[in-house]
Short mmCIF file of C-alpha atoms and ligand atoms in Angstrom, two decimals:
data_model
loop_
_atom_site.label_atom_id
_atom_site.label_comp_id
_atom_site.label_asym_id
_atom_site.label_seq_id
_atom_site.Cartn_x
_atom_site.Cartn_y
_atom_site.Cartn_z
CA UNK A 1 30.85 -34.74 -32.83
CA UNK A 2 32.98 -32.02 -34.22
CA UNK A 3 30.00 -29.25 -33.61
CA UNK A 4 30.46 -30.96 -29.66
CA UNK A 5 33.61 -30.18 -29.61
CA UNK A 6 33.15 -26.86 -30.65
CA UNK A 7 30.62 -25.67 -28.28
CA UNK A 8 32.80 -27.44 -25.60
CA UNK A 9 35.16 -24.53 -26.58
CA UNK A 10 32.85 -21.46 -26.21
CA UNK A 11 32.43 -20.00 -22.73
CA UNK A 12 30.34 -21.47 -20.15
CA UNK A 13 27.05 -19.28 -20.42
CA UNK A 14 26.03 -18.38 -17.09
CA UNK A 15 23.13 -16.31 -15.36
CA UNK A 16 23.36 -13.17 -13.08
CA UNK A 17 21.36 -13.85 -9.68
CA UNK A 18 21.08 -10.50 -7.96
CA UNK A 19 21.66 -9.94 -4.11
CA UNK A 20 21.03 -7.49 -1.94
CA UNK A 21 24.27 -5.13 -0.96
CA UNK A 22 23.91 -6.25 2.46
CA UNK A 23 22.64 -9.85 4.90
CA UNK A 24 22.23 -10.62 8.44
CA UNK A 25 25.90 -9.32 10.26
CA UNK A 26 26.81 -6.88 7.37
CA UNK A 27 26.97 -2.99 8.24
CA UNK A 28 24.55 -1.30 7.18
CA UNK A 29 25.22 1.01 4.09
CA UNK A 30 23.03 2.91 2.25
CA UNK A 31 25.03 5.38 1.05
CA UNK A 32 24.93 4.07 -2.83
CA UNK A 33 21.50 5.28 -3.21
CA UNK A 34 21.70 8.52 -5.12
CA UNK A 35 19.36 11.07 -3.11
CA UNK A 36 18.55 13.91 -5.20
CA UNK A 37 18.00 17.48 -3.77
CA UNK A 38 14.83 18.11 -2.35
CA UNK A 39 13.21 21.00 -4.57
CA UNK A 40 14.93 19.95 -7.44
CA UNK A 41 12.76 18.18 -9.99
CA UNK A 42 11.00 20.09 -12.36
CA UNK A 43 6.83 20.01 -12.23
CA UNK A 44 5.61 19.69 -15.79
CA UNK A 45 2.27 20.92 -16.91
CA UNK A 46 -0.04 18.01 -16.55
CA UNK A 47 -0.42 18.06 -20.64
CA UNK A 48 3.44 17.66 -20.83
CA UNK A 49 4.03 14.65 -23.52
CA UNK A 50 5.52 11.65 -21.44
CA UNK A 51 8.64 11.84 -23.49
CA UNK A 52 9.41 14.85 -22.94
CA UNK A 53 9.30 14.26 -19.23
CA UNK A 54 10.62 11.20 -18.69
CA UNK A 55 13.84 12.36 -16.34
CA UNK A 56 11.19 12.26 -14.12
CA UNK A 57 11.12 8.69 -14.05
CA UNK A 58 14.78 8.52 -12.71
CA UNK A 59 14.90 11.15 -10.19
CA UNK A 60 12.94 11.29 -7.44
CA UNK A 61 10.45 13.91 -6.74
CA UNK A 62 11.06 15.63 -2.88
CA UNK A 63 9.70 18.47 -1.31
CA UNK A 64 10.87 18.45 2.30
CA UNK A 65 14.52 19.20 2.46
CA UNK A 66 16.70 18.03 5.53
CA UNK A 67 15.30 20.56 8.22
CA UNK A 68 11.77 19.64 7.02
CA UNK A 69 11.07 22.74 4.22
CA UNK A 70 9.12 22.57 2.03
CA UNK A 71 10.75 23.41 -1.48
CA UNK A 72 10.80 23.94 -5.34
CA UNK A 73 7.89 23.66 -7.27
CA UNK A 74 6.19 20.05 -6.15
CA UNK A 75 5.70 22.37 -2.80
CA UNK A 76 1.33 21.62 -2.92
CA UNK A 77 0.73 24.58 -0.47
CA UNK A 78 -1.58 23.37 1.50
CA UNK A 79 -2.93 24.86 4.73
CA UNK A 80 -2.20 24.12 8.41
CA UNK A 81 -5.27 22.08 9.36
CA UNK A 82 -4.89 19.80 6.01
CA UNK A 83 -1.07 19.07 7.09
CA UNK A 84 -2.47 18.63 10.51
CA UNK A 85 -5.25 16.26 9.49
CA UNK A 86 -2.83 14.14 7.14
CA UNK A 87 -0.25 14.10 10.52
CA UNK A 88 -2.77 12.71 12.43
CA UNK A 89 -4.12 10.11 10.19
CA UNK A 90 -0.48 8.98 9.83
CA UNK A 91 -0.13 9.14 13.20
CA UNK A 92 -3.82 6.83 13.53
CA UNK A 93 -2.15 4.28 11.40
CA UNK A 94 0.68 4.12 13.60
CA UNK A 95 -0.71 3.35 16.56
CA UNK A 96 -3.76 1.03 15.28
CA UNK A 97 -0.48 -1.01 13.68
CA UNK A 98 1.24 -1.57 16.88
CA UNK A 99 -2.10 -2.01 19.07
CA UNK A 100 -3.44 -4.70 16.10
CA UNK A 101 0.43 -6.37 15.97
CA UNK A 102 -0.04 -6.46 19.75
CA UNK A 103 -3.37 -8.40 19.75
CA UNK A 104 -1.83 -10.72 17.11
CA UNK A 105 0.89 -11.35 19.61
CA UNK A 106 -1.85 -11.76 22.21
CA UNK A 107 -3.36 -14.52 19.87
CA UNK A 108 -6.56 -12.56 19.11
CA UNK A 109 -6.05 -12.97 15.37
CA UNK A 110 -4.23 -15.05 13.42
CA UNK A 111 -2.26 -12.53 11.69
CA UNK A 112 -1.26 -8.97 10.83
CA UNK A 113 1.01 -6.36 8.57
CA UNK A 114 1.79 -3.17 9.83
CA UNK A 115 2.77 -0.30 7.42
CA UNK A 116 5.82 1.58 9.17
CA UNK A 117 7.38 3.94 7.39
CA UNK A 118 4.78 4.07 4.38
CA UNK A 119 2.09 5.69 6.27
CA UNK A 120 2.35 8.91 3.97
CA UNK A 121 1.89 7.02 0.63
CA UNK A 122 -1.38 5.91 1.52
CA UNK A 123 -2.56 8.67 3.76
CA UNK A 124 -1.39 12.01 2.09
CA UNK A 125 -1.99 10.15 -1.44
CA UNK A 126 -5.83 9.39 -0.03
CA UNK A 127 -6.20 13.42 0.77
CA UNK A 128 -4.64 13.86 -2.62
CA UNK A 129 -8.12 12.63 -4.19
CA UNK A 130 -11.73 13.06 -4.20
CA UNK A 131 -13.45 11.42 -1.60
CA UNK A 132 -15.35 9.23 -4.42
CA UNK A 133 -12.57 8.24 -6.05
CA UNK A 134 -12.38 4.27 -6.26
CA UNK A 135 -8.90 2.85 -4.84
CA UNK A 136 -7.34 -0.64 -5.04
CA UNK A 137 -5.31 -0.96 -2.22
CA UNK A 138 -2.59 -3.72 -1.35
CA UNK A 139 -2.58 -4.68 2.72
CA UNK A 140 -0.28 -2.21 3.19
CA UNK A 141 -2.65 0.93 2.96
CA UNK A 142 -4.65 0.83 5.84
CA UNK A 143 -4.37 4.14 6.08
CA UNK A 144 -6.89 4.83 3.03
CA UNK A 145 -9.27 3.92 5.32
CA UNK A 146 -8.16 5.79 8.34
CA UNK A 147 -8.03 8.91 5.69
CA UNK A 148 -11.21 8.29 4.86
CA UNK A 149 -12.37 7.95 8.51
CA UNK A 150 -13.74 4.41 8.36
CA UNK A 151 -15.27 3.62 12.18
CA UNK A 152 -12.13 1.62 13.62
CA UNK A 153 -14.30 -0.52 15.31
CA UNK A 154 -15.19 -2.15 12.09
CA UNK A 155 -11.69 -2.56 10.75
CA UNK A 156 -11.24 -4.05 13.86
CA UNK A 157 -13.38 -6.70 13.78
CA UNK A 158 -12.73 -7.56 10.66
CA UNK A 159 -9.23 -8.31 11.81
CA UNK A 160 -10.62 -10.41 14.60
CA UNK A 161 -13.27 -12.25 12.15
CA UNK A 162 -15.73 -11.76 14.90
CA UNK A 163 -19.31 -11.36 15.23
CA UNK A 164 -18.97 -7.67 14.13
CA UNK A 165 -16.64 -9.07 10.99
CA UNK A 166 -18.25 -6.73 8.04
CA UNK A 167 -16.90 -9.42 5.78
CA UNK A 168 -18.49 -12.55 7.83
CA UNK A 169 -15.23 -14.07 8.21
CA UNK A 170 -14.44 -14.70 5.04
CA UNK A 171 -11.01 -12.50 4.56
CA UNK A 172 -7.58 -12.79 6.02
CA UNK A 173 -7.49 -10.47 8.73
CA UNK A 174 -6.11 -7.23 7.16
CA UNK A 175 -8.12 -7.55 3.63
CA UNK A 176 -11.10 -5.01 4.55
CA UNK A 177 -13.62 -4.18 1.52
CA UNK A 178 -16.25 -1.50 1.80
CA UNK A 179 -17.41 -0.11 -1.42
CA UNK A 180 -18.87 2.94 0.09
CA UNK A 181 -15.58 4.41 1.07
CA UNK A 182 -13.96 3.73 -1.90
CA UNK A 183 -12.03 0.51 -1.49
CA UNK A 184 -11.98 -2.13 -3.21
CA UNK A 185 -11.55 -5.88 -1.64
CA UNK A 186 -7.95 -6.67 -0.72
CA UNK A 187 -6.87 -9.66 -2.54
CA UNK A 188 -4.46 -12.19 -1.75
CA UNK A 189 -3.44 -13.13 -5.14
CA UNK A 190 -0.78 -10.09 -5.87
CA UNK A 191 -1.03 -8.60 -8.70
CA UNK A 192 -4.96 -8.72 -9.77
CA UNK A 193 -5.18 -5.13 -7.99
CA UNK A 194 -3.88 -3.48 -11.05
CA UNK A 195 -5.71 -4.88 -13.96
CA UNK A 196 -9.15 -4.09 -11.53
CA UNK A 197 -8.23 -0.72 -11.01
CA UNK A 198 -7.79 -0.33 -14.60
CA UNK A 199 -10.38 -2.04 -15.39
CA UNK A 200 -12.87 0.16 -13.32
CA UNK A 201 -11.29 3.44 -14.57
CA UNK A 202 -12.16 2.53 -17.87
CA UNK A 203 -15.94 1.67 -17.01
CA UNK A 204 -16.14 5.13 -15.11
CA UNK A 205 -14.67 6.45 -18.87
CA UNK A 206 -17.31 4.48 -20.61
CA UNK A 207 -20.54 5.55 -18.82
CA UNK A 208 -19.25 8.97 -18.86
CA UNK A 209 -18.48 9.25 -14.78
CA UNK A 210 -16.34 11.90 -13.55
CA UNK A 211 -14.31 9.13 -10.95
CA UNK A 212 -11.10 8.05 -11.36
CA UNK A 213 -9.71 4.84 -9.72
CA UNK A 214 -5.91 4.03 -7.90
CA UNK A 215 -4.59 1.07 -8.10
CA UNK A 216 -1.33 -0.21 -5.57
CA UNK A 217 0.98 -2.91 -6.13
CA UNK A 218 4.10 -3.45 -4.90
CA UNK A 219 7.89 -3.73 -5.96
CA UNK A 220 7.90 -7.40 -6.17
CA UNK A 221 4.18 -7.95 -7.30
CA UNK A 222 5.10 -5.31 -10.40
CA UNK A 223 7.15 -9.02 -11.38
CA UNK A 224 3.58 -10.27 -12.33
CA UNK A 225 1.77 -10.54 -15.91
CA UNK A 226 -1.43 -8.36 -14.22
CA UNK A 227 1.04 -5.68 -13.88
CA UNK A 228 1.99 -5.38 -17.87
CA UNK A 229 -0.90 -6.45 -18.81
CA UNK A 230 -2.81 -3.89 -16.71
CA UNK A 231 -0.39 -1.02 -17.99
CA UNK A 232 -1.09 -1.98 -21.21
CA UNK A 233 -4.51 -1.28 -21.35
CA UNK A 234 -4.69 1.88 -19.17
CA UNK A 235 -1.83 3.28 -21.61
CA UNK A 236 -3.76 2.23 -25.16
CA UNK A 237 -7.23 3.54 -23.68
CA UNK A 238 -5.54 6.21 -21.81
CA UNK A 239 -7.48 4.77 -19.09
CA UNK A 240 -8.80 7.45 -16.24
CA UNK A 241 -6.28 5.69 -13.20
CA UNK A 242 -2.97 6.14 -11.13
CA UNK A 243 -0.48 3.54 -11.16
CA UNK A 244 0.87 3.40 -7.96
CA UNK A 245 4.13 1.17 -7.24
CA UNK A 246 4.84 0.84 -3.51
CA UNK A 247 8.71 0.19 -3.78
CA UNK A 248 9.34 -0.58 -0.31
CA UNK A 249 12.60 -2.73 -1.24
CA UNK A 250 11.73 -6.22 -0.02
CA UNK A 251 8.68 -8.85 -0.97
CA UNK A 252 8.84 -10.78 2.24
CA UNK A 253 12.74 -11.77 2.31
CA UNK A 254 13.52 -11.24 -2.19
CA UNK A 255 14.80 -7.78 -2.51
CA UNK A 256 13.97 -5.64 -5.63
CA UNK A 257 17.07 -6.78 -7.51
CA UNK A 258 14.91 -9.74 -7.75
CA UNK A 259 11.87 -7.94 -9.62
CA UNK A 260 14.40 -5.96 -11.98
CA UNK A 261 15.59 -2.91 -9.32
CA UNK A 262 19.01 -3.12 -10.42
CA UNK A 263 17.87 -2.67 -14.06
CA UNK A 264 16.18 0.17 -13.96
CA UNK A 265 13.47 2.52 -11.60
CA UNK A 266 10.51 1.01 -11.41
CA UNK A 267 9.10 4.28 -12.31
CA UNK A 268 10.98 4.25 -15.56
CA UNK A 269 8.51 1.33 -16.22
CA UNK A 270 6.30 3.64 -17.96
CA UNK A 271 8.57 4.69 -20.27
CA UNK A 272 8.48 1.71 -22.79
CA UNK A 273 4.56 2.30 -22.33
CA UNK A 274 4.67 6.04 -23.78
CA UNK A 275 2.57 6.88 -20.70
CA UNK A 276 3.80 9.18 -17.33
CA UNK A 277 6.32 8.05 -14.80
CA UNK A 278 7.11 10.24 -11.42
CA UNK A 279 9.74 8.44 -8.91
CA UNK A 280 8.57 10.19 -6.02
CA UNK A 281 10.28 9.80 -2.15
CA UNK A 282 7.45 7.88 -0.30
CA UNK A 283 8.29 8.87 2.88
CA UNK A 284 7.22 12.80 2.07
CA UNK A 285 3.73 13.30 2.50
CA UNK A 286 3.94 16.50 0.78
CA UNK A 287 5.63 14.93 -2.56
CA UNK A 288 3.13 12.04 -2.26
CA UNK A 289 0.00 14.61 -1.93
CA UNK A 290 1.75 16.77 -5.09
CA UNK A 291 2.65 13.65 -7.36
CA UNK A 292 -0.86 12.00 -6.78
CA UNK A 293 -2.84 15.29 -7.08
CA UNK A 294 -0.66 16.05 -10.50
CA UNK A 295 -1.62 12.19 -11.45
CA UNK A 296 -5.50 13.03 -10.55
CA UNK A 297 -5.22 16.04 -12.74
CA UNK A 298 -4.18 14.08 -15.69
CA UNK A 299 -6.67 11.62 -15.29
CA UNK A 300 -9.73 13.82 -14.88
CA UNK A 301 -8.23 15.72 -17.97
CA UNK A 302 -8.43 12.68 -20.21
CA UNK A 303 -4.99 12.99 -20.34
CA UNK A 304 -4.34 9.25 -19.59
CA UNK A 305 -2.92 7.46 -16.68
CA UNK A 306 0.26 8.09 -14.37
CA UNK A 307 2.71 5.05 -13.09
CA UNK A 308 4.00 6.67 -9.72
CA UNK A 309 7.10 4.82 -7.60
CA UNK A 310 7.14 5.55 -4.15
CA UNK A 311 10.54 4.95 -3.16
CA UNK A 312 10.29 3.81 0.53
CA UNK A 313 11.62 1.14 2.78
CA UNK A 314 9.71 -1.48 4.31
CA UNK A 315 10.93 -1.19 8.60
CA UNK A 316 9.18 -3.94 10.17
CA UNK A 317 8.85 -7.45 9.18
CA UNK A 318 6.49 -8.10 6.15
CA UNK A 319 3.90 -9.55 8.74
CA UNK A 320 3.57 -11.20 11.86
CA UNK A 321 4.65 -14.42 10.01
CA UNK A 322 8.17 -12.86 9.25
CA UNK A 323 11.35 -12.29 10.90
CA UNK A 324 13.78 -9.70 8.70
CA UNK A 325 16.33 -10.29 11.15
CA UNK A 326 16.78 -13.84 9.12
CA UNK A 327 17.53 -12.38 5.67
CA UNK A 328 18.56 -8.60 6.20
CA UNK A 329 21.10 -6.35 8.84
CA UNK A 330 18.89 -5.70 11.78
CA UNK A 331 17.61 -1.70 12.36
CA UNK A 332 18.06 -1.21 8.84
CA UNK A 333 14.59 0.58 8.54
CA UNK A 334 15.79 2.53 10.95
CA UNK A 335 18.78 3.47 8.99
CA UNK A 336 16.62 4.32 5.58
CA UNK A 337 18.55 7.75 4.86
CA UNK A 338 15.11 9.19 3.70
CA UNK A 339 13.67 9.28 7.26
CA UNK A 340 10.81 8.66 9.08
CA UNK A 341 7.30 10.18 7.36
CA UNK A 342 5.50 11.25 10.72
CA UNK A 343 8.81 12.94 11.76
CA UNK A 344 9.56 14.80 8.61
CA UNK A 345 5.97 15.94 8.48
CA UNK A 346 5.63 17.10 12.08
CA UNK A 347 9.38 18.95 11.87
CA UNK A 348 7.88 20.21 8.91
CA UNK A 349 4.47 21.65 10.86
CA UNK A 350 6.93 23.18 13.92
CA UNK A 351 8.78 24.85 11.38
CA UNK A 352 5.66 26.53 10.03
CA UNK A 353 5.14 27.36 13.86
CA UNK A 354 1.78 25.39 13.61
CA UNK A 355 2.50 22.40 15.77
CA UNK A 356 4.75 21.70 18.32
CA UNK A 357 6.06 18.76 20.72
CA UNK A 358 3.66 19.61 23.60
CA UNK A 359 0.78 19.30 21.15
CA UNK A 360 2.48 16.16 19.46
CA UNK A 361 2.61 14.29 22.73
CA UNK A 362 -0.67 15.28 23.22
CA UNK A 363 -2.27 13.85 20.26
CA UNK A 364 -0.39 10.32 20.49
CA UNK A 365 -2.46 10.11 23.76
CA UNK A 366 -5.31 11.09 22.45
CA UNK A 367 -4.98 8.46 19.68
CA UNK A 368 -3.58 5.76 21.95
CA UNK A 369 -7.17 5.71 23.90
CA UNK A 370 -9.29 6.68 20.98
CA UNK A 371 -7.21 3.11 19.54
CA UNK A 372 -7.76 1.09 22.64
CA UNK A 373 -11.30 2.32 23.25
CA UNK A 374 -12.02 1.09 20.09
CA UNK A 375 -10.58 -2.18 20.72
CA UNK A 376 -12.57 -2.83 23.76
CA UNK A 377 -15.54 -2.43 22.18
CA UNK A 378 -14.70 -4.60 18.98
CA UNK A 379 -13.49 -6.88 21.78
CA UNK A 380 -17.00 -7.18 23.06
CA UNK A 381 -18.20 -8.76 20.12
CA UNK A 382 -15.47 -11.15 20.06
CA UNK A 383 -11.89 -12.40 19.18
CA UNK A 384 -10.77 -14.96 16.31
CA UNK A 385 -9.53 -16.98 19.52
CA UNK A 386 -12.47 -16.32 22.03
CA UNK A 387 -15.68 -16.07 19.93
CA UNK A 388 -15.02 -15.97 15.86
CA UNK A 389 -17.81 -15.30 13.29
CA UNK A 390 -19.53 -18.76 13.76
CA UNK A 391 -22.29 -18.56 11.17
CA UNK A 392 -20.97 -20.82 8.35
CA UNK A 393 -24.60 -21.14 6.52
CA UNK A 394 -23.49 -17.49 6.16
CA UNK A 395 -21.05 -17.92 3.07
CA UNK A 396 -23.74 -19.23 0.94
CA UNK A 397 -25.40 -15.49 0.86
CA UNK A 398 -24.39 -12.26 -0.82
CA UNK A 399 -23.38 -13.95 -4.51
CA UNK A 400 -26.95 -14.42 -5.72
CA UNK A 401 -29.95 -12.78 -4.84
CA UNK A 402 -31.36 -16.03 -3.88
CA UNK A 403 -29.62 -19.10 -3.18
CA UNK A 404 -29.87 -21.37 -5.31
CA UNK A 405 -31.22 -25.06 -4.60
CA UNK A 406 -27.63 -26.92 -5.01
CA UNK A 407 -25.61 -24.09 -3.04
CA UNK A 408 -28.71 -24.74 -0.60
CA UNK A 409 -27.92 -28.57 -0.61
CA UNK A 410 -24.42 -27.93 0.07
CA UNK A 411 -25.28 -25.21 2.61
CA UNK A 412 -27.87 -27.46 4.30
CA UNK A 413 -25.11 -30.30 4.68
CA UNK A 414 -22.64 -27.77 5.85
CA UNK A 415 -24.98 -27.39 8.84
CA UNK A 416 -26.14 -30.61 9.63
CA UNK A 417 -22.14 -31.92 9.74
CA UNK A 418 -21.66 -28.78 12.49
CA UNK A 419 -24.56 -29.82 14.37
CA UNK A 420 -23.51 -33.50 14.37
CA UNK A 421 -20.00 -32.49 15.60
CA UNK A 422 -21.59 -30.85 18.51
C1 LIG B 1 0.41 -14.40 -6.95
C2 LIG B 1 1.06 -14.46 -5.59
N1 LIG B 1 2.35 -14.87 -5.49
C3 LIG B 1 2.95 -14.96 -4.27
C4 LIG B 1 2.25 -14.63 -3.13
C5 LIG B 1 2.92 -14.72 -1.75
N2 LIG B 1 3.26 -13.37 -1.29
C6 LIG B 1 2.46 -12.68 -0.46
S1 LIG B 1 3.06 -11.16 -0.12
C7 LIG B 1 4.43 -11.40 -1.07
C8 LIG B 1 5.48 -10.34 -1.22
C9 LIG B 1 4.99 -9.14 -1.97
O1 LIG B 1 5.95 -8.13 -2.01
P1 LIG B 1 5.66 -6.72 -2.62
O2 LIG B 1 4.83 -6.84 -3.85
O3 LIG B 1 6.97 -6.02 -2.77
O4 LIG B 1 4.76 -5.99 -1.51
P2 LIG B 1 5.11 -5.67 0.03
O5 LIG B 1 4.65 -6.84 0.84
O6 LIG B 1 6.57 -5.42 0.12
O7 LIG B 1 4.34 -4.44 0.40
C10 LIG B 1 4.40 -12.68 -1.64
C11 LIG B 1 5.46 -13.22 -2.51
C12 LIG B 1 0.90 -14.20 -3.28
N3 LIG B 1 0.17 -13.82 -2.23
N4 LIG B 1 0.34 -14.12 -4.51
#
């Protein structure tokens, strides 16, 4: 009774529920976000001990200052035609977005996500590496593929599941898989990217290969178990990978506050790991290209692996199931005080005198009907609405090299209850 009483007399404990700093009719106000000067982190030597770098992990790493120069020593250097690939590929991504958003819209496929305003992390990070290099991409890094000049056609039908679907029809549209450039199956399930990527890095380790591996997750999937559990390991075997966290701000409508953002960076994640961490602005392709090729470095030297933040903003929806408008100001992408990544890198390129607006223009064309002559043709082999991959017998193949007798029962039935529908 007494020890009642007591506790009656204590204050009320209560919990702290994070929100974001602004909602739908709010002005839009990003001006708490502490921008450090581009140029102005230091760039360890890849053999630097993590904690003796770990500022690094707080700041964020830029190389393009405001009138798109490149600055301090993150600057990579690279030549005209490798800024003017990685602008184009960014460029690709664009458009392929807004022509597949389109077709969703058009009900050709049940769904899509676009990747505006993070085109650089997965493009310029994708130049960053070896073309054999094994990646573990989220949805949101199309543009891996695009890097790596996968046909378009086939990414295309995969997003219609139609009779040219690589994948048969068994993915969402959006999760692609082809091992032979490098990337691995998209996977619903957020999270198990991380403890794959890992997991890989340390097999290429094992049997003595020289690849490393990449894994992605984003802000609010870094809230899962795979995500420690994954760091873990890569920091204890000082496994052969880069850590990349996407931190685009939002996880359909929770913002980052949710998975810890107003704790701490998510870079500074690695800290309490004793491994790497680089906060790096993801919408500058040349601190992206830089941070991953310094990460790369590391790896390849046995040195152990690298957790890298992008610090980005996510401008569209988070698919074509979402509608921001419902849980955030509207235009606030547009607003994101870092910029947009194609712009900064093509200001960048004019500066250099290597590009200019004539020859911009030019190449969005060029792109648009390189996009939509692609799309005709994946057209031809169908649509998820008009013709969609239609042989289900289909998903019994590819786990064993022969099928066997009850999967062929099952498969046999499958058929026979789509004949009888007929
Ligand atoms: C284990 C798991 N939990 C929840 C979901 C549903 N879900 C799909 S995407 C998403 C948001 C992910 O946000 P984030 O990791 O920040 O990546 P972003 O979409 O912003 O690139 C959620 C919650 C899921 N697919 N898997």
């Amino acid at each position: 009774m007494n020890r009642d009483k007591e506790r009656r007399n204590r204050p009320a404990l209560a919990l702290h529920v994070p929100e974001p700093d602004a909602r739908p009719g709010d002005e839009i106000d990003f001006s708490h976000i502490p921008i450090p000067a581009a140029g102005a982190a230091p760039r360890p030597d890849v053999s630097a001990r993590p904690d003796a770098i770990r500022d690094l992990a707080y700041g964020l790493v830029r190389v393009l200052d405001e009138e798109g120069r490149a600055v301090g020593p993150w600057d990579p250097r690279l030549d005209a035609d490798t800024l003017r690939r990685m602008l184009r590929d960014m460029m690709m991504v664009r458009v392929y977005d807004d022509r597949m958003y389109r077709a969703q819209r058009q009900g050709k496929t049940s769904f899509y996500m676009k990747s505006t305003g993070e085109e650089a992390i997965a493009v310029a990070g994708t130049h960053a590496l070896d073309r054999e290099d094994m990646t573990f991409p989220t949805y949101r890094q199309q543009g891996i593929l695009v890097a790596r000049d996968y046909p378009l056609i086939d990414m295309m039908c995969q997003v219609y599941s139609n009779r040219g679907d690589p994948l048969k029809g068994r993915q969402l549209p959006i999760m692609y898989s082809t091992k032979e450039y490098g990337f691995f199956s998209i996977s619903g399930n957020l999270g198990t990217q991380y403890p794959q990527a890992v997991g890989w890095a340390m097999g290429s380790a094992i049997k003595g290969d020289s690849r490393i591996a990449v894994g992605y997750i984003g802000d609010g999937a870094t809230a899962e178990g795979d995500f420690h559990n994954a760091v873990t390991f890569a920091g204890v075997y000082r496994a052969p990978v880069i850590l990349n966290i996407v931190n685009n701000q939002w996880a359909i409508s929770t913002f980052s506050g949710i998975a810890g953002a107003e704790l701490t960076t998510f870079a500074a994640r690695a800290v309490g790991y004793g491994i790497p961490g680089l906060r790096v602005d993801g919408n500058d392709a040349l601190a992206v290209y830089a941070a991953t090729r310094w990460a790369a470095d590391r790896a390849r030297s046995n040195l152990g692996p690298t957790l890298i933040e992008f610090f980005t903003y996510r401008v569209e929806g988070h698919s074509t199931s979402d509608d921001p408008s419902a849980y955030r100001p509207q235009g606030a992408g547009k607003a994101w005080p870092l910029g947009d990544p194609i712009e900064r890198l093509k200001q960048h390129l004019i500066g250099l005198g290597e590009w200019d607006e004539e020859r911009h223009a030019a190449q969005h064309e060029e792109l648009n009907a390189e996009v939509r002559a692609a799309q005709k043709e994946a057209e031809k082999l169908g649509t998820l609405q008009s013709d969609p991959w239609s042989d289900i017998g289909s998903m019994f193949e590819d786990v064993y090299e022969d099928v066997p007798w009850h999967l062929a029962e099952q498969r046999d039935q499958a058929l026979a209850e789509k004949e009888a529908k007929r």
